[in-house]
C-alpha cells in the first residue's frame, strides 16, 4: 500500500507541476528539467510512457534514464518513449567507474521510437550508445543516431550507435540509421 501511495503521490506531483498528459496517457516533455524529472519518475513508475513535444538540448546535463551504476540494476526503463520526430542533443562525458554512457542507461522491455539523437558521448567505459544495457524485448524503431561516440577504454568495448549490450532478451530494430 505504501509503495502504491508513494507512486500515486509522485504521479500527481509530476503531472501537476509542469507536465501535460496527452489524451493517450503519455507524459509530454519539452526541456532539460522535464528530462531530469522523467529520470526520477521511473524510480517509482518504470513503465511511464513519454512523448517529446519539442527538441531538447541537454547541454552539459549528464542525466540518464535508468540506473547509471553497472552493479545496480534497480531502475530500468520499461515504458514507451516516443520522440515524435524531435531531436535530443547530448554531450555526455563519462569517466571510469560509470560505464553506462547513454541517454537510456538501462532498459527492460522498453520501446524507443521516432527520435533523432545528436551530439557526443565520450566514455572510458564499456557501452557508449543510445541504450547502454537492455533486458527483455526491446523495440527500437525510426531512430536516427547522429552521435560522435568515442571510448578511451583499453581492452574490450561494446560501443554502438543504438544498443551497447543486450544483457538478456531480444532486440527488435526497424527503420533505424546511424551516421
Short mmCIF file of C-alpha atoms in Angstrom, two decimals:
data_model
loop_
_atom_site.label_atom_id
_atom_site.label_comp_id
_atom_site.label_asym_id
_atom_site.label_seq_id
_atom_site.Cartn_x
_atom_site.Cartn_y
_atom_site.Cartn_z
CA UNK A 1 0.00 0.00 0.00
CA UNK A 2 2.77 2.41 0.91
CA UNK A 3 4.57 1.93 -2.41
CA UNK A 4 1.33 2.40 -4.37
CA UNK A 5 0.54 5.56 -2.38
CA UNK A 6 4.04 6.91 -2.99
CA UNK A 7 3.73 6.22 -6.71
CA UNK A 8 0.35 7.97 -6.80
CA UNK A 9 1.74 10.97 -4.89
CA UNK A 10 4.70 11.22 -7.27
CA UNK A 11 2.42 10.85 -10.27
CA UNK A 12 0.24 13.71 -9.04
CA UNK A 13 3.22 15.94 -8.24
CA UNK A 14 4.86 15.16 -11.59
CA UNK A 15 1.74 15.73 -13.66
CA UNK A 16 0.56 18.86 -11.88
CA UNK A 17 3.93 20.61 -11.59
CA UNK A 18 4.94 21.22 -15.18
CA UNK A 19 3.64 18.40 -17.33
CA UNK A 20 0.66 17.87 -19.50
CA UNK A 21 -0.72 14.44 -20.07
CA UNK A 22 -1.85 13.70 -23.60
CA UNK A 23 -5.23 12.10 -24.25
CA UNK A 24 -3.45 8.78 -24.83
CA UNK A 25 -1.90 8.90 -21.32
CA UNK A 26 1.63 9.88 -22.41
CA UNK A 27 3.54 12.46 -20.39
CA UNK A 28 4.87 15.27 -22.55
CA UNK A 29 8.39 16.57 -22.01
CA UNK A 30 9.86 19.69 -23.57
CA UNK A 31 13.12 20.68 -21.82
CA UNK A 32 16.06 19.63 -19.66
CA UNK A 33 14.09 20.00 -16.44
CA UNK A 34 11.42 17.63 -17.79
CA UNK A 35 14.16 15.14 -18.78
CA UNK A 36 15.52 15.18 -15.20
CA UNK A 37 12.05 14.68 -13.73
CA UNK A 38 11.45 11.80 -16.14
CA UNK A 39 14.68 10.15 -14.91
CA UNK A 40 13.46 10.45 -11.31
CA UNK A 41 9.91 9.33 -12.11
CA UNK A 42 10.95 5.90 -13.38
CA UNK A 43 12.22 5.03 -9.90
CA UNK A 44 8.58 4.64 -8.86
CA UNK A 45 6.89 4.26 -12.25
CA UNK A 46 9.27 2.42 -14.62
CA UNK A 47 6.53 1.85 -17.21
CA UNK A 48 5.62 5.53 -17.66
CA UNK A 49 5.10 6.47 -21.32
CA UNK A 50 6.63 9.71 -22.58
CA UNK A 51 6.41 11.91 -25.67
CA UNK A 52 8.81 14.70 -26.58
CA UNK A 53 6.95 17.82 -27.67
CA UNK A 54 10.00 19.80 -28.76
CA UNK A 55 13.70 19.37 -29.44
CA UNK A 56 15.70 19.06 -26.22
CA UNK A 57 19.34 20.06 -25.88
CA UNK A 58 20.69 18.64 -22.62
CA UNK A 59 23.75 20.90 -22.78
CA UNK A 60 26.19 19.71 -20.13
CA UNK A 61 23.48 17.90 -18.14
CA UNK A 62 24.56 14.29 -17.57
CA UNK A 63 21.14 12.90 -16.53
CA UNK A 64 20.44 9.49 -17.99
CA UNK A 65 17.29 7.37 -17.92
CA UNK A 66 17.69 4.24 -15.79
CA UNK A 67 20.20 3.38 -13.12
CA UNK A 68 23.66 4.58 -14.06
CA UNK A 69 25.69 2.15 -11.97
CA UNK A 70 26.89 -1.02 -13.68
CA UNK A 71 26.37 -3.02 -10.46
CA UNK A 72 22.90 -1.64 -9.64
CA UNK A 73 20.08 -2.94 -11.83
CA UNK A 74 17.30 -1.44 -9.71
CA UNK A 75 15.85 1.17 -12.06
CA UNK A 76 15.30 0.09 -15.65
CA UNK A 77 13.09 1.99 -18.04
CA UNK A 78 10.19 -0.24 -19.17
CA UNK A 79 7.87 2.18 -20.95
CA UNK A 80 7.39 3.70 -24.38
CA UNK A 81 9.47 6.73 -25.28
CA UNK A 82 8.15 8.50 -28.39
CA UNK A 83 10.40 11.27 -29.67
CA UNK A 84 7.60 12.30 -32.11
CA UNK A 85 10.26 13.23 -34.67
CA UNK A 86 12.15 15.58 -32.34
CA UNK A 87 15.89 15.74 -31.63
CA UNK A 88 17.61 15.02 -28.33
CA UNK A 89 21.08 16.58 -28.19
CA UNK A 90 23.54 15.08 -25.71
CA UNK A 91 27.10 15.84 -24.60
CA UNK A 92 27.87 13.02 -22.18
CA UNK A 93 31.32 12.79 -20.67
CA UNK A 94 31.52 9.61 -18.62
CA UNK A 95 34.62 8.73 -16.63
CA UNK A 96 35.80 5.49 -15.06
CA UNK A 97 33.57 3.79 -12.56
CA UNK A 98 30.44 4.67 -14.55
CA UNK A 99 30.14 2.51 -17.64
CA UNK A 100 26.67 3.46 -18.82
CA UNK A 101 27.30 6.29 -21.25
CA UNK A 102 23.90 6.60 -22.92
CA UNK A 103 20.71 8.68 -22.78
CA UNK A 104 18.94 5.45 -21.79
CA UNK A 105 21.35 3.76 -19.37
CA UNK A 106 19.20 0.72 -18.61
CA UNK A 107 16.05 -0.55 -20.24
CA UNK A 108 13.90 -3.63 -19.90
CA UNK A 109 11.24 -4.30 -22.49
CA UNK A 110 11.26 -0.63 -23.46
CA UNK A 111 10.17 0.87 -26.76
CA UNK A 112 12.06 3.86 -28.14
CA UNK A 113 10.78 5.35 -31.37
CA UNK A 114 10.60 8.38 -33.64
CA UNK A 115 13.71 10.02 -32.24
CA UNK A 116 16.86 11.66 -33.56
CA UNK A 117 19.83 11.86 -31.20
CA UNK A 118 22.74 14.18 -31.95
CA UNK A 119 25.83 15.33 -30.10
CA UNK A 120 28.62 13.35 -28.49
CA UNK A 121 29.38 10.63 -25.98
CA UNK A 122 32.92 10.39 -24.63
CA UNK A 123 33.46 7.43 -22.34
CA UNK A 124 36.10 5.39 -20.56
CA UNK A 125 33.52 2.63 -20.09
CA UNK A 126 32.08 -0.34 -21.89
CA UNK A 127 28.79 0.62 -23.57
CA UNK A 128 28.63 4.11 -25.09
CA UNK A 129 25.41 4.15 -27.18
CA UNK A 130 21.77 5.25 -27.25
CA UNK A 131 20.75 2.39 -24.90
CA UNK A 132 23.65 1.14 -22.80
CA UNK A 133 22.21 -2.07 -21.32
CA UNK A 134 18.98 -3.80 -22.26
CA UNK A 135 16.95 -6.72 -20.94
CA UNK A 136 13.70 -8.23 -22.21
CA UNK A 137 12.26 -7.49 -25.62
CA UNK A 138 13.49 -4.04 -26.55
CA UNK A 139 11.86 -2.40 -29.59
CA UNK A 140 13.61 0.47 -31.34
CA UNK A 141 12.09 1.97 -34.45
CA UNK A 142 12.55 5.06 -36.58
CA UNK A 143 15.59 6.18 -34.58
CA UNK A 144 18.42 8.18 -36.12
CA UNK A 145 21.64 8.27 -34.12
CA UNK A 146 23.93 11.04 -35.32
CA UNK A 147 26.23 10.92 -32.29
CA UNK A 148 30.03 11.09 -32.18
CA UNK A 149 30.90 8.15 -29.92
CA UNK A 150 34.41 7.75 -28.50
CA UNK A 151 35.86 5.45 -25.90
CA UNK A 152 39.32 5.59 -24.40
CA UNK A 153 38.94 2.29 -22.59
CA UNK A 154 41.70 -0.24 -23.22
CA UNK A 155 40.54 -3.79 -23.76
CA UNK A 156 37.09 -4.77 -24.95
CA UNK A 157 34.40 -2.17 -25.55
CA UNK A 158 30.82 -2.73 -26.70
CA UNK A 159 30.20 0.62 -28.35
CA UNK A 160 27.22 1.02 -30.61
CA UNK A 161 25.11 3.70 -32.17
CA UNK A 162 21.91 2.16 -30.86
CA UNK A 163 22.27 -0.60 -28.19
CA UNK A 164 25.59 -1.23 -26.43
CA UNK A 165 24.77 -4.55 -24.78
CA UNK A 166 21.82 -6.92 -24.69
CA UNK A 167 22.05 -8.48 -21.22
CA UNK A 168 19.16 -10.88 -21.84
CA UNK A 169 16.24 -10.93 -24.24
CA UNK A 170 15.56 -9.88 -27.80
CA UNK A 171 16.24 -6.75 -29.79
CA UNK A 172 13.82 -5.62 -32.48
CA UNK A 173 15.10 -2.75 -34.62
CA UNK A 174 13.28 -1.31 -37.62
CA UNK A 175 14.00 1.70 -39.81
CA UNK A 176 17.00 2.92 -37.79
CA UNK A 177 20.01 4.87 -39.04
CA UNK A 178 23.47 5.67 -37.69
CA UNK A 179 25.53 8.46 -39.25
#
